[in-house]
């Protein structure tokens, strides 16, 4: 291991993150690494200019000790996909400087959110731990995969952020949820197999697969999820509550208390196969994924990730 806390470091930053504050954050991070020379054994900076570019940068990060990603959950997702294209022994450790609206992966790690200086200070004192990564149809996810109403809400928040809404985090998720909940009716019919078990006929409105506990800016959808336990946590509804009860469950999910309801089932598993009657809304770390058939599994200990010190 390199003698400097971060070793040879590649900083990948999204300058458009957090309504354009990513550019300022990237410049602050560059000055930090320049002035705090004992933090690294040299560094390089790459700024993304288009979707998917962080994946390409991460996939070419062989020889670096640490990949520092500055931005929201979207650029972290891209970077994880790039790192997972490398052989395990060639993957740099991942560190995040969260600057975004939801910042759910940062919540899982315990990182300071939307405070570049504080996050960098945490990283140089931090410790790397092995964590799991999810995989669906060959696409990797760091935090969350969901189908149905919750996915529709997540995708709506992404679209509204792109349209430069002034809302962010929980407020953005709640306003999208309230608008879309009123459209919830019959669920999304599918046949599911969990860990090779017997097929189950389901029609969930909400069907979430989590590496970490939260999404949507802190909603504890799977409050017990541990990113290092080798399992994916699942939350789904097993009956279709009337709209008032559904609204109540939506509110309880902010603190994770929805899992106490008889309408909700939670699971922990390593593998799932889903076959939907029609293509459902689907999001993976906030990005859309299309299809009717999905194979989901966990890659245990796939990444070394820096947790704050």
PDB file of N, CA and C in Angstrom, residues 132-136 141 143-145 195 208-212 222 225-227 229-235 266-272 295-299:
ATOM      1  N   UNK A 132     -19.774  -4.656  -1.233  1.00  0.00           N
ATOM      2  CA  UNK A 132     -20.428  -5.394  -2.306  1.00  0.00           C
ATOM      3  C   UNK A 132     -20.901  -4.444  -3.410  1.00  0.00           C
ATOM      4  N   UNK A 133     -21.138  -5.026  -4.558  1.00  0.00           N
ATOM      5  CA  UNK A 133     -21.734  -4.324  -5.690  1.00  0.00           C
ATOM      6  C   UNK A 133     -22.847  -5.204  -6.235  1.00  0.00           C
ATOM      7  N   UNK A 134     -23.957  -4.598  -6.618  1.00  0.00           N
ATOM      8  CA  UNK A 134     -25.039  -5.337  -7.245  1.00  0.00           C
ATOM      9  C   UNK A 134     -24.853  -5.397  -8.755  1.00  0.00           C
ATOM     10  N   UNK A 135     -25.544  -6.359  -9.362  1.00  0.00           N
ATOM     11  CA  UNK A 135     -25.469  -6.511 -10.823  1.00  0.00           C
ATOM     12  C   UNK A 135     -26.833  -6.921 -11.348  1.00  0.00           C
ATOM     13  N   UNK A 136     -27.277  -6.259 -12.416  1.00  0.00           N
ATOM     14  CA  UNK A 136     -28.546  -6.612 -13.059  1.00  0.00           C
ATOM     15  C   UNK A 136     -28.316  -6.620 -14.568  1.00  0.00           C
ATOM     16  N   UNK A 141     -24.542  -1.877  -9.986  1.00  0.00           N
ATOM     17  CA  UNK A 141     -25.094  -0.774  -9.203  1.00  0.00           C
ATOM     18  C   UNK A 141     -24.451  -0.742  -7.829  1.00  0.00           C
ATOM     19  N   UNK A 143     -25.740   1.172  -5.204  1.00  0.00           N
ATOM     20  CA  UNK A 143     -26.664   1.426  -4.104  1.00  0.00           C
ATOM     21  C   UNK A 143     -28.026   0.802  -4.311  1.00  0.00           C
ATOM     22  N   UNK A 144     -28.656   1.054  -5.463  1.00  0.00           N
ATOM     23  CA  UNK A 144     -30.073   0.721  -5.563  1.00  0.00           C
ATOM     24  C   UNK A 144     -30.490   0.294  -6.965  1.00  0.00           C
ATOM     25  N   UNK A 145     -31.439  -0.630  -6.983  1.00  0.00           N
ATOM     26  CA  UNK A 145     -32.142  -1.058  -8.191  1.00  0.00           C
ATOM     27  C   UNK A 145     -33.600  -1.169  -7.799  1.00  0.00           C
ATOM     28  N   UNK A 195     -33.154 -16.773  -5.025  1.00  0.00           N
ATOM     29  CA  UNK A 195     -32.143 -17.760  -4.633  1.00  0.00           C
ATOM     30  C   UNK A 195     -32.520 -19.173  -5.063  1.00  0.00           C
ATOM     31  N   UNK A 208     -37.828  -2.958  -4.510  1.00  0.00           N
ATOM     32  CA  UNK A 208     -36.501  -2.352  -4.431  1.00  0.00           C
ATOM     33  C   UNK A 208     -35.462  -3.369  -3.996  1.00  0.00           C
ATOM     34  N   UNK A 209     -34.303  -3.322  -4.635  1.00  0.00           N
ATOM     35  CA  UNK A 209     -33.143  -4.160  -4.320  1.00  0.00           C
ATOM     36  C   UNK A 209     -32.013  -3.220  -3.909  1.00  0.00           C
ATOM     37  N   UNK A 210     -31.513  -3.379  -2.682  1.00  0.00           N
ATOM     38  CA  UNK A 210     -30.590  -2.395  -2.122  1.00  0.00           C
ATOM     39  C   UNK A 210     -29.278  -3.017  -1.663  1.00  0.00           C
ATOM     40  N   UNK A 211     -28.176  -2.318  -1.990  1.00  0.00           N
ATOM     41  CA  UNK A 211     -26.878  -2.614  -1.383  1.00  0.00           C
ATOM     42  C   UNK A 211     -26.741  -1.820  -0.090  1.00  0.00           C
ATOM     43  N   UNK A 212     -27.108  -0.545  -0.128  1.00  0.00           N
ATOM     44  CA  UNK A 212     -27.152   0.313   1.053  1.00  0.00           C
ATOM     45  C   UNK A 212     -28.583   0.591   1.443  1.00  0.00           C
ATOM     46  N   UNK A 222     -34.620   0.030   2.758  1.00  0.00           N
ATOM     47  CA  UNK A 222     -34.174  -1.226   3.390  1.00  0.00           C
ATOM     48  C   UNK A 222     -33.277  -0.842   4.561  1.00  0.00           C
ATOM     49  N   UNK A 225     -29.960  -2.749   5.512  1.00  0.00           N
ATOM     50  CA  UNK A 225     -29.007  -3.149   4.477  1.00  0.00           C
ATOM     51  C   UNK A 225     -27.578  -2.805   4.888  1.00  0.00           C
ATOM     52  N   UNK A 226     -26.694  -3.761   4.681  1.00  0.00           N
ATOM     53  CA  UNK A 226     -25.279  -3.623   5.017  1.00  0.00           C
ATOM     54  C   UNK A 226     -24.488  -3.823   3.725  1.00  0.00           C
ATOM     55  N   UNK A 227     -23.710  -2.829   3.286  1.00  0.00           N
ATOM     56  CA  UNK A 227     -23.019  -2.957   1.998  1.00  0.00           C
ATOM     57  C   UNK A 227     -21.883  -3.964   1.985  1.00  0.00           C
ATOM     58  N   UNK A 229     -22.202  -7.246   3.589  1.00  0.00           N
ATOM     59  CA  UNK A 229     -22.634  -8.544   4.112  1.00  0.00           C
ATOM     60  C   UNK A 229     -22.784  -9.618   3.047  1.00  0.00           C
ATOM     61  N   UNK A 230     -22.476  -9.302   1.787  1.00  0.00           N
ATOM     62  CA  UNK A 230     -22.591 -10.285   0.723  1.00  0.00           C
ATOM     63  C   UNK A 230     -24.002 -10.583   0.283  1.00  0.00           C
ATOM     64  N   UNK A 231     -24.955  -9.722   0.664  1.00  0.00           N
ATOM     65  CA  UNK A 231     -26.362  -9.939   0.354  1.00  0.00           C
ATOM     66  C   UNK A 231     -26.993  -8.668  -0.213  1.00  0.00           C
ATOM     67  N   UNK A 232     -28.063  -8.861  -0.980  1.00  0.00           N
ATOM     68  CA  UNK A 232     -28.903  -7.759  -1.421  1.00  0.00           C
ATOM     69  C   UNK A 232     -30.155  -7.749  -0.550  1.00  0.00           C
ATOM     70  N   UNK A 233     -30.514  -6.590  -0.024  1.00  0.00           N
ATOM     71  CA  UNK A 233     -31.759  -6.447   0.720  1.00  0.00           C
ATOM     72  C   UNK A 233     -32.872  -6.046  -0.243  1.00  0.00           C
ATOM     73  N   UNK A 234     -34.055  -6.632  -0.026  1.00  0.00           N
ATOM     74  CA  UNK A 234     -35.190  -6.416  -0.916  1.00  0.00           C
ATOM     75  C   UNK A 234     -36.383  -5.936  -0.106  1.00  0.00           C
ATOM     76  N   UNK A 235     -37.120  -4.998  -0.664  1.00  0.00           N
ATOM     77  CA  UNK A 235     -38.367  -4.522  -0.067  1.00  0.00           C
ATOM     78  C   UNK A 235     -39.435  -4.486  -1.153  1.00  0.00           C
ATOM     79  N   UNK A 266     -39.795  -8.017   3.412  1.00  0.00           N
ATOM     80  CA  UNK A 266     -38.376  -7.772   3.203  1.00  0.00           C
ATOM     81  C   UNK A 266     -37.645  -9.101   3.086  1.00  0.00           C
ATOM     82  N   UNK A 267     -36.610  -9.115   2.272  1.00  0.00           N
ATOM     83  CA  UNK A 267     -35.832 -10.323   2.015  1.00  0.00           C
ATOM     84  C   UNK A 267     -34.359  -9.965   1.985  1.00  0.00           C
ATOM     85  N   UNK A 268     -33.516 -10.970   2.198  1.00  0.00           N
ATOM     86  CA  UNK A 268     -32.091 -10.846   1.939  1.00  0.00           C
ATOM     87  C   UNK A 268     -31.698 -12.024   1.059  1.00  0.00           C
ATOM     88  N   UNK A 269     -31.009 -11.742  -0.023  1.00  0.00           N
ATOM     89  CA  UNK A 269     -30.736 -12.797  -0.991  1.00  0.00           C
ATOM     90  C   UNK A 269     -29.456 -12.505  -1.770  1.00  0.00           C
ATOM     91  N   UNK A 270     -29.052 -13.510  -2.527  1.00  0.00           N
ATOM     92  CA  UNK A 270     -27.868 -13.389  -3.372  1.00  0.00           C
ATOM     93  C   UNK A 270     -28.214 -13.345  -4.852  1.00  0.00           C
ATOM     94  N   UNK A 271     -29.392 -13.852  -5.201  1.00  0.00           N
ATOM     95  CA  UNK A 271     -29.722 -13.990  -6.619  1.00  0.00           C
ATOM     96  C   UNK A 271     -31.240 -13.906  -6.794  1.00  0.00           C
ATOM     97  N   UNK A 272     -31.673 -13.253  -7.852  1.00  0.00           N
ATOM     98  CA  UNK A 272     -33.095 -13.181  -8.170  1.00  0.00           C
ATOM     99  C   UNK A 272     -33.274 -13.174  -9.681  1.00  0.00           C
ATOM    100  N   UNK A 295     -32.015 -10.533 -14.441  1.00  0.00           N
ATOM    101  CA  UNK A 295     -31.250 -11.424 -13.580  1.00  0.00           C
ATOM    102  C   UNK A 295     -30.420 -10.535 -12.662  1.00  0.00           C
ATOM    103  N   UNK A 296     -30.592 -10.715 -11.358  1.00  0.00           N
ATOM    104  CA  UNK A 296     -29.994  -9.830 -10.363  1.00  0.00           C
ATOM    105  C   UNK A 296     -29.135 -10.664  -9.427  1.00  0.00           C
ATOM    106  N   UNK A 297     -27.925 -10.197  -9.159  1.00  0.00           N
ATOM    107  CA  UNK A 297     -27.114 -10.875  -8.161  1.00  0.00           C
ATOM    108  C   UNK A 297     -26.178  -9.878  -7.502  1.00  0.00           C
ATOM    109  N   UNK A 298     -25.444 -10.354  -6.516  1.00  0.00           N
ATOM    110  CA  UNK A 298     -24.509  -9.530  -5.767  1.00  0.00           C
ATOM    111  C   UNK A 298     -23.098 -10.028  -6.041  1.00  0.00           C
ATOM    112  N   UNK A 299     -22.166  -9.086  -6.137  1.00  0.00           N
ATOM    113  CA  UNK A 299     -20.751  -9.422  -6.256  1.00  0.00           C
ATOM    114  C   UNK A 299     -20.115  -9.071  -4.913  1.00  0.00           C
TER     115      UNK A 299
END
